One Martini backbone bead per residue (centre of mass of N, CA, C, O) as a GRO file, in nm:
protein
  449
    1MET     BB    1   8.633  11.459   9.576
    2PRO     BB    2   8.734  11.413   9.311
    3SER     BB    3   8.962  11.169   9.180
    4HIS     BB    4   8.955  11.354   8.873
    5SER     BB    5   9.139  11.595   8.959
    6GLU     BB    6   9.243  11.919   8.860
    7ARG     BB    7   9.560  11.967   8.904
    8THR     BB    8   9.858  12.143   9.051
    9SER     BB    9  10.193  12.083   9.115
   10SER     BB   10  10.448  12.080   9.355
   11PHE     BB   11  10.798  12.051   9.466
   12SER     BB   12  10.883  12.008   9.844
   13LEU     BB   13  11.116  11.830   9.795
   14SER     BB   14  11.425  11.808   9.825
   15LEU     BB   15  11.758  11.797   9.760
   16ALA     BB   16  12.031  11.602   9.843
   17PRO     BB   17  12.378  11.686   9.798
   18ASP     BB   18  12.431  11.359   9.827
   19GLU     BB   19  12.549  11.089   9.694
   20PRO     BB   20  12.515  10.757   9.644
   21SER     BB   21  12.654  10.497   9.626
   22LEU     BB   22  12.814  10.257   9.452
   23LYS     BB   23  12.832   9.889   9.423
   24ASN     BB   24  13.019   9.601   9.393
   25ILE     BB   25  12.878   9.294   9.327
   26ASP     BB   26  12.929   8.972   9.491
   27PRO     BB   27  12.751   8.707   9.342
   28SER     BB   28  12.827   8.498   9.595
   29SER     BB   29  12.714   8.632   9.802
   30SER     BB   30  12.511   8.640  10.117
   31GLN     BB   31  12.481   8.910  10.133
   32PRO     BB   32  12.283   9.123  10.184
   33MET     BB   33  12.158   9.376   9.912
   34ALA     BB   34  12.013   9.682  10.036
   35SER     BB   35  12.268   9.875   9.965
   36SER     BB   36  12.197   9.837   9.652
   37PRO     BB   37  12.052   9.976   9.389
   38ILE     BB   38  12.204   9.755   9.190
   39MET     BB   39  12.143   9.404   8.996
   40PRO     BB   40  12.187   9.320   8.717
   41SER     BB   41  12.094   9.072   8.550
   42SER     BB   42  12.306   9.027   8.346
   43SER     BB   43  12.419   8.958   8.592
   44GLU     BB   44  12.437   8.675   8.852
   45ASP     BB   45  12.316   8.889   9.033
   46HIS     BB   46  12.175   9.066   9.262
   47GLY     BB   47  11.885   9.238   9.341
   48GLU     BB   48  10.675  11.314   9.734
   49ILE     BB   49  10.478  11.443   9.647
   50CYS     BB   50  10.436  11.732   9.746
   51ASN     BB   51  10.135  11.953   9.799
   52SER     BB   52  10.150  12.294   9.870
   53ALA     BB   53   9.848  12.304   9.927
   54ALA     BB   54   9.894  12.015  10.125
   55SER     BB   55   9.957  11.859  10.376
   56LEU     BB   56   9.916  11.623  10.608
   57ASP     BB   57   9.717  11.713  10.837
   58SER     BB   58   9.495  11.774  10.561
   59LEU     BB   59   9.479  11.455  10.500
   60VAL     BB   60   9.513  11.318  10.787
   61SER     BB   61   9.358  11.142  11.034
   62THR     BB   62   9.475  11.199  11.406
   63THR     BB   63   9.178  11.106  11.610
   64GLU     BB   64   9.254  10.836  11.575
   65SER     BB   65   9.339  10.462  11.578
   66SER     BB   66   9.527  10.329  11.326
   67THR     BB   67   9.455  10.062  11.073
   68SER     BB   68   9.452   9.810  10.924
   69SER     BB   69   9.318   9.709  10.623
   70PRO     BB   70   9.169   9.486  10.392
   71MET     BB   71   9.122   9.695  10.189
   72SER     BB   72   9.389   9.693   9.969
   73SER     BB   73   9.627   9.583  10.120
   74SER     BB   74   9.947   9.581  10.157
   75PRO     BB   75  10.241   9.336  10.224
   76VAL     BB   76  10.471   9.565  10.192
   77ILE     BB   77  10.674   9.647  10.459
   78ALA     BB   78  10.846   9.847  10.599
   79PRO     BB   79  11.071   9.971  10.785
   80SER     BB   80  11.128  10.196  11.021
   81SER     BB   81  11.281  10.519  10.896
   82PRO     BB   82  11.401  10.760  10.837
   83ILE     BB   83  11.347  11.053  10.633
   84GLU     BB   84  11.484  11.112  10.345
   85PRO     BB   85  11.593  11.274  10.151
   86PRO     BB   86  11.641  11.303   9.833
   87SER     BB   87  11.844  11.221   9.576
   88PRO     BB   88  12.033  11.308   9.327
   89ARG     BB   89  12.131  11.272   9.001
   90PHE     BB   90  12.261  11.063   8.820
   91GLN     BB   91  12.497  10.969   8.602
   92ALA     BB   92  12.481  10.836   8.302
   93GLU     BB   93  12.659  10.590   8.377
   94HIS     BB   94  12.488  10.453   8.598
   95ARG     BB   95  12.278  10.363   8.425
   96LEU     BB   96  12.131  10.179   8.187
   97ASN     BB   97  12.120   9.975   7.986
   98GLY     BB   98  11.900  10.017   7.688
   99THR     BB   99  11.609  10.032   7.467
  100GLN     BB  100  11.418  10.315   7.479
  101GLU     BB  101  11.192  10.227   7.293
  102ASN     BB  102  11.109  10.058   7.533
  103GLN     BB  103  10.973  10.010   7.764
  104ARG     BB  104  11.005  10.077   8.163
  105ILE     BB  105  10.901   9.863   8.390
  106LEU     BB  106  10.847   9.948   8.715
  107ILE     BB  107  10.800   9.743   9.006
  108LEU     BB  108  10.669   9.780   9.280
  109GLY     BB  109  10.603   9.541   9.549
  110ALA     BB  110  10.721   9.254   9.416
  111THR     BB  111  10.656   9.043   9.677
  112GLY     BB  112  10.370   9.069   9.679
  113ASN     BB  113  10.077   9.025   9.507
  114GLN     BB  114  10.053   9.250   9.313
  115GLY     BB  115  10.337   9.256   9.216
  116ARG     BB  116  10.374   8.954   9.124
  117GLY     BB  117  10.121   8.975   8.910
  118CYS     BB  118  10.249   9.169   8.729
  119LEU     BB  119  10.494   9.011   8.652
  120ARG     BB  120  10.328   8.741   8.540
  121ALA     BB  121  10.186   8.942   8.329
  122LEU     BB  122  10.419   9.024   8.179
  123LEU     BB  123  10.584   8.760   8.112
  124SER     BB  124  10.295   8.617   7.934
  125SER     BB  125  10.299   8.845   7.721
  126GLN     BB  126  10.306   8.937   7.396
  127HIS     BB  127  10.486   9.202   7.449
  128ARG     BB  128  10.760   9.139   7.607
  129ASP     BB  129  10.975   9.261   7.374
  130LYS     BB  130  10.908   9.567   7.460
  131TYR     BB  131  10.988   9.514   7.777
  132THR     BB  132  11.164   9.652   8.035
  133ILE     BB  133  11.225   9.510   8.358
  134GLY     BB  134  11.168   9.600   8.681
  135ILE     BB  135  11.236   9.545   9.048
  136VAL     BB  136  11.159   9.631   9.382
  137VAL     BB  137  11.355   9.522   9.662
  138ARG     BB  138  11.440   9.496  10.008
  139ASP     BB  139  11.471   9.186  10.107
  140LEU     BB  140  11.644   8.924   9.924
  141GLU     BB  141  11.611   8.714  10.181
  142SER     BB  142  11.314   8.671  10.173
  143ALA     BB  143  11.044   8.505  10.177
  144SER     BB  144  10.898   8.623   9.952
  145ALA     BB  145  11.098   8.634   9.749
  146ALA     BB  146  11.099   8.312   9.750
  147ALA     BB  147  10.800   8.342   9.637
  148LEU     BB  148  10.854   8.467   9.387
  149SER     BB  149  11.026   8.306   9.240
  150ASN     BB  150  10.806   7.995   9.294
  151SER     BB  151  10.596   8.164   9.090
  152ILE     BB  152  10.767   8.206   8.818
  153MET     BB  153  10.934   7.908   8.906
  154PRO     BB  154  10.816   7.629   8.912
  155GLY     BB  155  11.022   7.373   9.115
  156GLN     BB  156  11.289   7.457   9.159
  157SER     BB  157  11.513   7.540   9.352
  158GLN     BB  158  11.586   7.616   9.647
  159SER     BB  159  11.886   7.744   9.612
  160GLN     BB  160  11.772   7.948   9.413
  161SER     BB  161  11.755   8.249   9.370
  162LEU     BB  162  11.621   8.520   9.269
  163SER     BB  163  11.847   8.672   9.105
  164LYS     BB  164  11.890   8.434   8.911
  165CYS     BB  165  11.612   8.400   8.825
  166LEU     BB  166  11.555   8.689   8.707
  167SER     BB  167  11.814   8.671   8.519
  168SER     BB  168  11.687   8.481   8.313
  169LEU     BB  169  11.449   8.683   8.278
  170ASP     BB  170  11.556   8.961   8.217
  171ILE     BB  171  11.550   9.110   8.502
  172HIS     BB  172  11.578   9.368   8.705
  173ILE     BB  173  11.748   9.456   9.024
  174LEU     BB  174  11.620   9.653   9.294
  175SER     BB  175  11.676   9.873   9.554
  176GLY     BB  176  11.442   9.955   9.806
  177ASP     BB  177  11.261  10.174  10.006
  178TYR     BB  178  10.971  10.387  10.120
  179SER     BB  179  11.183  10.507  10.358
  180SER     BB  180  11.419  10.621  10.122
  181PRO     BB  181  11.456  10.814   9.898
  182SER     BB  182  11.752  10.754   9.790
  183SER     BB  183  11.669  10.436   9.721
  184LEU     BB  184  11.453  10.548   9.518
  185SER     BB  185  11.629  10.719   9.323
  186ALA     BB  186  11.831  10.568   9.248
  187ALA     BB  187  11.656  10.356   9.093
  188PHE     BB  188  11.522  10.564   8.881
  189GLU     BB  189  11.804  10.640   8.765
  190ILE     BB  190  11.886  10.405   8.657
  191PHE     BB  191  11.643  10.256   8.502
  192GLN     BB  192  11.445  10.484   8.374
  193PRO     BB  193  11.133  10.470   8.360
  194THR     BB  194  10.838  10.499   8.210
  195THR     BB  195  10.668  10.296   8.379
  196VAL     BB  196  10.495  10.265   8.718
  197PHE     BB  197  10.431  10.014   8.963
  198PHE     BB  198  10.181  10.112   9.270
  199PRO     BB  199  10.129   9.962   9.570
  200PRO     BB  200  10.053  10.082   9.865
  201VAL     BB  201  10.086  10.099  10.175
  202LEU     BB  202   9.970   9.937  10.471
  203THR     BB  203   9.890  10.039  10.780
  204ASP     BB  204   9.871  10.176  11.122
  205ASP     BB  205  10.003  10.438  10.987
  206PHE     BB  206   9.888  10.682  10.758
  207ARG     BB  207  10.112  10.905  10.774
  208ARG     BB  208  10.323  10.725  10.665
  209ASP     BB  209  10.195  10.605  10.398
  210LEU     BB  210  10.208  10.903  10.291
  211VAL     BB  211  10.524  10.941  10.266
  212TRP     BB  212  10.581  10.681  10.131
  213SER     BB  213  10.440  10.785   9.844
  214GLN     BB  214  10.576  11.062   9.830
  215ASN     BB  215  10.881  10.903   9.782
  216VAL     BB  216  10.808  10.773   9.514
  217ILE     BB  217  10.669  11.017   9.333
  218SER     BB  218  10.929  11.171   9.361
  219ALA     BB  219  11.124  11.018   9.224
  220ALA     BB  220  10.955  10.953   8.937
  221ALA     BB  221  10.966  11.283   8.907
  222HIS     BB  222  11.268  11.338   8.944
  223CYS     BB  223  11.393  11.127   8.682
  224GLY     BB  224  11.218  11.220   8.388
  225SER     BB  225  11.105  10.950   8.261
  226VAL     BB  226  10.806  10.936   8.356
  227THR     BB  227  10.491  10.919   8.220
  228LYS     BB  228  10.359  10.651   8.385
  229MET     BB  229  10.106  10.592   8.665
  230ILE     BB  230  10.034  10.296   8.826
  231ALA     BB  231   9.756  10.248   9.084
  232SER     BB  232   9.645  10.131   9.410
  233THR     BB  233   9.401  10.123   9.624
  234ALA     BB  234   9.015  10.148   9.645
  235LEU     BB  235   8.688  10.066   9.630
  236GLY     BB  236   8.525  10.378   9.680
  237VAL     BB  237   8.713  10.646   9.710
  238ASP     BB  238   8.508  10.799   9.473
  239ARG     BB  239   8.236  10.739   9.717
  240ARG     BB  240   8.219  10.872   9.980
  241ALA     BB  241   8.029  11.045   9.994
  242GLU     BB  242   7.789  10.802  10.002
  243PHE     BB  243   7.835  10.730  10.262
  244PRO     BB  244   7.697  10.652  10.561
  245GLY     BB  245   7.813  10.906  10.765
  246TRP     BB  246   8.019  11.113  10.631
  247GLY     BB  247   7.997  11.368  10.575
  248LYS     BB  248   8.198  11.633  10.439
  249ASN     BB  249   8.483  11.463  10.558
  250GLY     BB  250   8.456  11.205  10.760
  251GLU     BB  251   8.493  11.320  11.053
  252TRP     BB  252   8.309  11.059  11.201
  253HIS     BB  253   8.410  10.842  11.046
  254PRO     BB  254   8.552  10.521  11.133
  255MET     BB  255   8.699  10.546  10.820
  256SER     BB  256   8.882  10.781  10.745
  257SER     BB  257   9.183  10.738  10.751
  258TYR     BB  258   9.168  10.545  10.528
  259TRP     BB  259   9.024  10.683  10.298
  260ASN     BB  260   9.188  10.952  10.307
  261THR     BB  261   9.459  10.784  10.192
  262LYS     BB  262   9.362  10.715   9.929
  263ALA     BB  263   9.278  11.000   9.823
  264SER     BB  264   9.538  11.107   9.838
  265ILE     BB  265   9.723  10.914   9.650
  266GLU     BB  266   9.574  11.016   9.416
  267GLU     BB  267   9.628  11.324   9.430
  268LEU     BB  268   9.944  11.231   9.390
  269VAL     BB  269   9.915  11.114   9.105
  270GLU     BB  270   9.760  11.328   8.970
  271GLY     BB  271   9.952  11.610   9.061
  272ALA     BB  272  10.255  11.501   8.894
  273GLU     BB  273  10.268  11.528   8.607
  274PHE     BB  274  10.253  11.345   8.425
  275GLU     BB  275  10.097  11.216   8.137
  276SER     BB  276   9.991  10.968   8.275
  277TRP     BB  277   9.709  10.757   8.437
  278THR     BB  278   9.606  10.484   8.668
  279ILE     BB  279   9.355  10.368   8.869
  280VAL     BB  280   9.327  10.126   9.068
  281ARG     BB  281   9.008   9.962   9.259
  282PRO     BB  282   9.019   9.711   9.466
  283ALA     BB  283   8.852   9.492   9.599
  284TRP     BB  284   8.856   9.251   9.799
  285PHE     BB  285   9.091   9.035   9.928
  286LEU     BB  286   9.108   8.674   9.885
  287HIS     BB  287   9.380   8.666  10.079
  288SER     BB  288   9.172   8.725  10.348
  289LEU     BB  289   9.161   8.373  10.350
  290THR     BB  290   9.409   8.321  10.465
  291GLN     BB  291   9.575   8.252  10.726
  292ARG     BB  292   9.740   8.474  10.729
  293MET     BB  293   9.498   8.689  10.648
  294VAL     BB  294   9.228   8.637  10.811
  295GLY     BB  295   9.197   8.898  10.999
  296TRP     BB  296   9.072   9.059  10.744
  297SER     BB  297   8.770   8.900  10.751
  298TYR     BB  298   8.787   8.696  10.987
  299LEU     BB  299   8.889   8.488  11.276
  300GLY     BB  300   8.889   8.217  11.225
  301TRP     BB  301   8.946   7.904  11.321
  302LYS     BB  302   8.827   7.710  11.620
  303ASP     BB  303   8.920   7.439  11.791
  304THR     BB  304   8.635   7.410  11.902
  305ASP     BB  305   8.524   7.326  11.644
  306GLU     BB  306   8.262   7.124  11.486
  307VAL     BB  307   8.250   7.347  11.295
  308ARG     BB  308   8.309   7.571  11.064
  309THR     BB  309   8.356   7.905  11.148
  310ILE     BB  310   8.203   8.214  11.034
  311ARG     BB  311   8.263   8.527  11.194
  312THR     BB  312   8.047   8.820  11.183
  313LYS     BB  313   7.945   9.159  11.061
  314TRP     BB  314   7.822   9.036  10.846
  315LYS     BB  315   7.523   9.035  10.654
  316ARG     BB  316   7.339   8.817  10.515
  317ASN     BB  317   7.292   9.024  10.231
  318THR     BB  318   7.563   9.087  10.210
  319LYS     BB  319   7.740   9.214   9.922
  320VAL     BB  320   8.100   9.090   9.855
  321ALA     BB  321   8.341   9.204   9.703
  322TRP     BB  322   8.615   9.047   9.486
  323VAL     BB  323   8.971   8.988   9.470
  324ASP     BB  324   9.257   8.913   9.323
  325ALA     BB  325   9.570   9.085   9.398
  326GLU     BB  326   9.706   8.960   9.117
  327ASP     BB  327   9.493   9.107   8.910
  328VAL     BB  328   9.615   9.393   8.899
  329GLY     BB  329   9.814   9.300   8.702
  330VAL     BB  330   9.667   9.259   8.482
  331VAL     BB  331   9.564   9.556   8.483
  332ALA     BB  332   9.834   9.649   8.399
  333THR     BB  333   9.914   9.531   8.131
  334ARG     BB  334   9.634   9.620   7.966
  335VAL     BB  335   9.776   9.866   7.962
  336VAL     BB  336  10.065   9.826   7.838
  337ASP     BB  337   9.956   9.690   7.581
  338ASP     BB  338   9.757   9.909   7.474
  339GLU     BB  339   9.957  10.117   7.435
  340THR     BB  340  10.134   9.954   7.247
  341GLN     BB  341   9.837   9.954   7.063
  342GLY     BB  342   9.758  10.296   7.089
  343GLU     BB  343   9.555  10.254   7.345
  344ARG     BB  344   9.519  10.488   7.541
  345LYS     BB  345   9.232  10.637   7.620
  346LYS     BB  346   9.117  10.351   7.809
  347TRP     BB  347   9.337  10.472   8.048
  348ARG     BB  348   9.362  10.777   8.032
  349ASN     BB  349   9.323  10.909   8.325
  350LYS     BB  350   9.189  10.667   8.522
  351GLY     BB  351   8.960  10.457   8.687
  352VAL     BB  352   8.947  10.099   8.822
  353ASP     BB  353   8.726   9.879   8.882
  354LEU     BB  354   8.785   9.577   9.083
  355ALA     BB  355   8.567   9.289   9.026
  356VAL     BB  356   8.462   8.948   8.981
  357GLU     BB  357   8.251   8.961   9.270
  358ALA     BB  358   7.933   8.906   9.442
  359ILE     BB  359   7.886   8.789   9.792
  360THR     BB  360   7.756   8.617  10.052
  361VAL     BB  361   7.881   8.478  10.311
  362GLY     BB  362   7.688   8.217  10.227
  363GLU     BB  363   7.838   8.149   9.984
  364LEU     BB  364   8.124   8.132  10.072
  365ALA     BB  365   8.068   7.891  10.284
  366GLU     BB  366   7.997   7.726   9.997
  367LYS     BB  367   8.250   7.693   9.888
  368MET     BB  368   8.469   7.632  10.117
  369GLY     BB  369   8.301   7.364  10.165
  370LYS     BB  370   8.383   7.231   9.919
  371VAL     BB  371   8.680   7.258   9.889
  372LEU     BB  372   8.732   7.084  10.165
  373GLY     BB  373   8.457   6.881  10.207
  374GLU     BB  374   8.317   7.080  10.447
  375GLU     BB  375   8.129   7.242  10.658
  376VAL     BB  376   8.029   7.599  10.677
  377ARG     BB  377   7.950   7.825  10.908
  378VAL     BB  378   7.749   8.106  10.988
  379TRP     BB  379   7.803   8.392  11.197
  380TYR     BB  380   7.596   8.603  11.358
  381ALA     BB  381   7.616   8.915  11.539
  382ASP     BB  382   7.317   9.022  11.475
  383GLU     BB  383   7.197   8.679  11.522
  384PRO     BB  384   7.127   8.556  11.840
  385SER     BB  385   6.951   8.320  11.733
  386THR     BB  386   7.203   8.176  11.612
  387TRP     BB  387   7.342   8.077  11.857
  388THR     BB  388   7.523   7.922  12.063
  389ASP     BB  389   7.596   7.896  12.391
  390GLU     BB  390   7.925   7.939  12.344
  391GLU     BB  391   7.868   8.202  12.190
  392GLU     BB  392   7.714   8.359  12.369
  393GLN     BB  393   7.970   8.338  12.581
  394ASP     BB  394   8.155   8.477  12.378
  395TRP     BB  395   7.980   8.763  12.400
  396ALA     BB  396   7.979   8.839  12.668
  397THR     BB  397   8.334   8.802  12.678
  398GLY     BB  398   8.459   8.921  12.428
  399ARG     BB  399   8.538   8.661  12.246
  400THR     BB  400   8.465   8.834  11.971
  401VAL     BB  401   8.318   9.039  11.796
  402SER     BB  402   8.401   9.379  11.793
  403ASP     BB  403   8.279   9.680  11.747
  404MET     BB  404   8.606   9.803  11.744
  405ASP     BB  405   8.705   9.619  11.515
  406PRO     BB  406   8.817   9.689  11.215
  407ILE     BB  407   8.658   9.505  11.095
  408ALA     BB  408   8.366   9.520  11.189
  409ILE     BB  409   8.398   9.831  11.084
  410SER     BB  410   8.401   9.709  10.764
  411GLN     BB  411   8.187   9.573  10.745
  412ARG     BB  412   7.970   9.758  10.794
  413TRP     BB  413   8.012   9.893  10.579
  414ALA     BB  414   7.949   9.698  10.379
  415ASN     BB  415   7.643   9.694  10.458
  416GLU     BB  416   7.609  10.039  10.389
  417PHE     BB  417   7.757   9.935  10.104
  418ASP     BB  418   7.760   9.895   9.805
  419SER     BB  419   8.004   9.738   9.569
  420SER     BB  420   7.879   9.547   9.304
  421TYR     BB  421   7.961   9.769   9.094
  422GLY     BB  422   8.253   9.626   9.024
  423VAL     BB  423   8.169   9.439   8.850
  424ALA     BB  424   8.050   9.556   8.631
  425ALA     BB  425   8.279   9.785   8.566
  426THR     BB  426   8.470   9.537   8.487
  427ARG     BB  427   8.296   9.427   8.222
  428GLU     BB  428   8.289   9.666   8.068
  429LEU     BB  429   8.591   9.614   8.021
  430GLY     BB  430   8.695   9.340   7.994
  431LEU     BB  431   8.803   9.176   8.221
  432LEU     BB  432   8.660   8.909   8.388
  433GLY     BB  433   8.769   8.686   8.207
  434GLN     BB  434   9.086   8.752   8.327
  435LEU     BB  435   9.006   8.651   8.626
  436THR     BB  436   8.979   8.531   8.936
  437THR     BB  437   8.778   8.341   9.077
  438VAL     BB  438   8.666   8.224   9.394
  439ASP     BB  439   8.721   7.925   9.296
  440GLU     BB  440   8.968   7.904   9.213
  441PHE     BB  441   9.113   8.048   9.483
  442LEU     BB  442   9.050   7.804   9.653
  443GLU     BB  443   9.166   7.589   9.514
  444ARG     BB  444   9.457   7.696   9.516
  445ASN     BB  445   9.399   7.738   9.856
  446ARG     BB  446   9.340   7.519  10.019
  447ASN     BB  447   9.588   7.463  10.243
  448LEU     BB  448   9.505   7.816  10.309
  449ILE     BB  449   9.227   7.808  10.479
   0.00000   0.00000   0.00000
């Protein structure tokens, strides 16, 4: 199932007869503003395509209990809510005024690591004056919204809201929820983007994740202004037929739901009939080494550890490809920057493999130890001869890396499939020098490791 397959598609999600209302937002209000489609930054304060040839049942396997994966999963998770039909087109008077000659770039998942990285990279672009930027936020009052505000304007007052922060940077803030087609349609119709950056969400329900992706792509396709979609999936999606034990379509592979969902999202993007698309395929996210997300890479430190220990199913010689999740935004910005300069062919209708380094877990432990100023050892689940008495007891009682744990499964996948090719591909595109190295990431996040 090649990721760059050419095919046509039709929009099978119908439009609803009702039109969501716009509200006048009181800038001084402290109430959440998720119900408002947009809060233009020029004022004081904030704010699927279903391919007719393939049903959800055929796109996503439901024969196993799915869990989210460390491979390129977005931290922006919309709440569960009924799927609504997309809203109808908005009248012209509802749309934002702006210079239509500029590229209008809409960033979804803006409070997540990838979306935040995209926003920061666009703000630092030398072509910033050629872009009108909008972001979609689900909850303006969330901790992730506050983190976004502090990320783009470090040292600002804690009381300064995200909306005021972005207003000063002439960024439009729109309310939207992946699970609500009407809110997405409202955001797209009002902002009228020409380019969309979309990091699909990945939860423990792959069918729902695919429906949410359909909601986004359908809203983009129906609004009529979008000419380019930039989406992210995962390194290896287009090479899954090479995975040991994959078979014809991964029917018996333990990670088939994950990889087939990623592939289906790519197919939706490619088949949506936008003028062009670019799909970024990032490697394992370095953010999974931080305390908040450490469960996606290893079990974290134990309180009883005399020496900090990484417990893993990775083998001693397995090289894991890594990348800073925010650097997906660096690639997205390069795409729009180069197209502004007329270099469209480099990124047009292509997949971009993204990895900054491929290292063994032993090398990772050394790097972590250097930053922490103390020894970090590795416990290899497949090397019982290296276990301590306590680790042997943990294994016997099931208090360590389980064979059926989704992270253990993904680590075994990494043992079998060499993803280090992503580094060479990134270097060939001239991107390597612009990305955050493993050492730089660990140093920047030393208090979170």
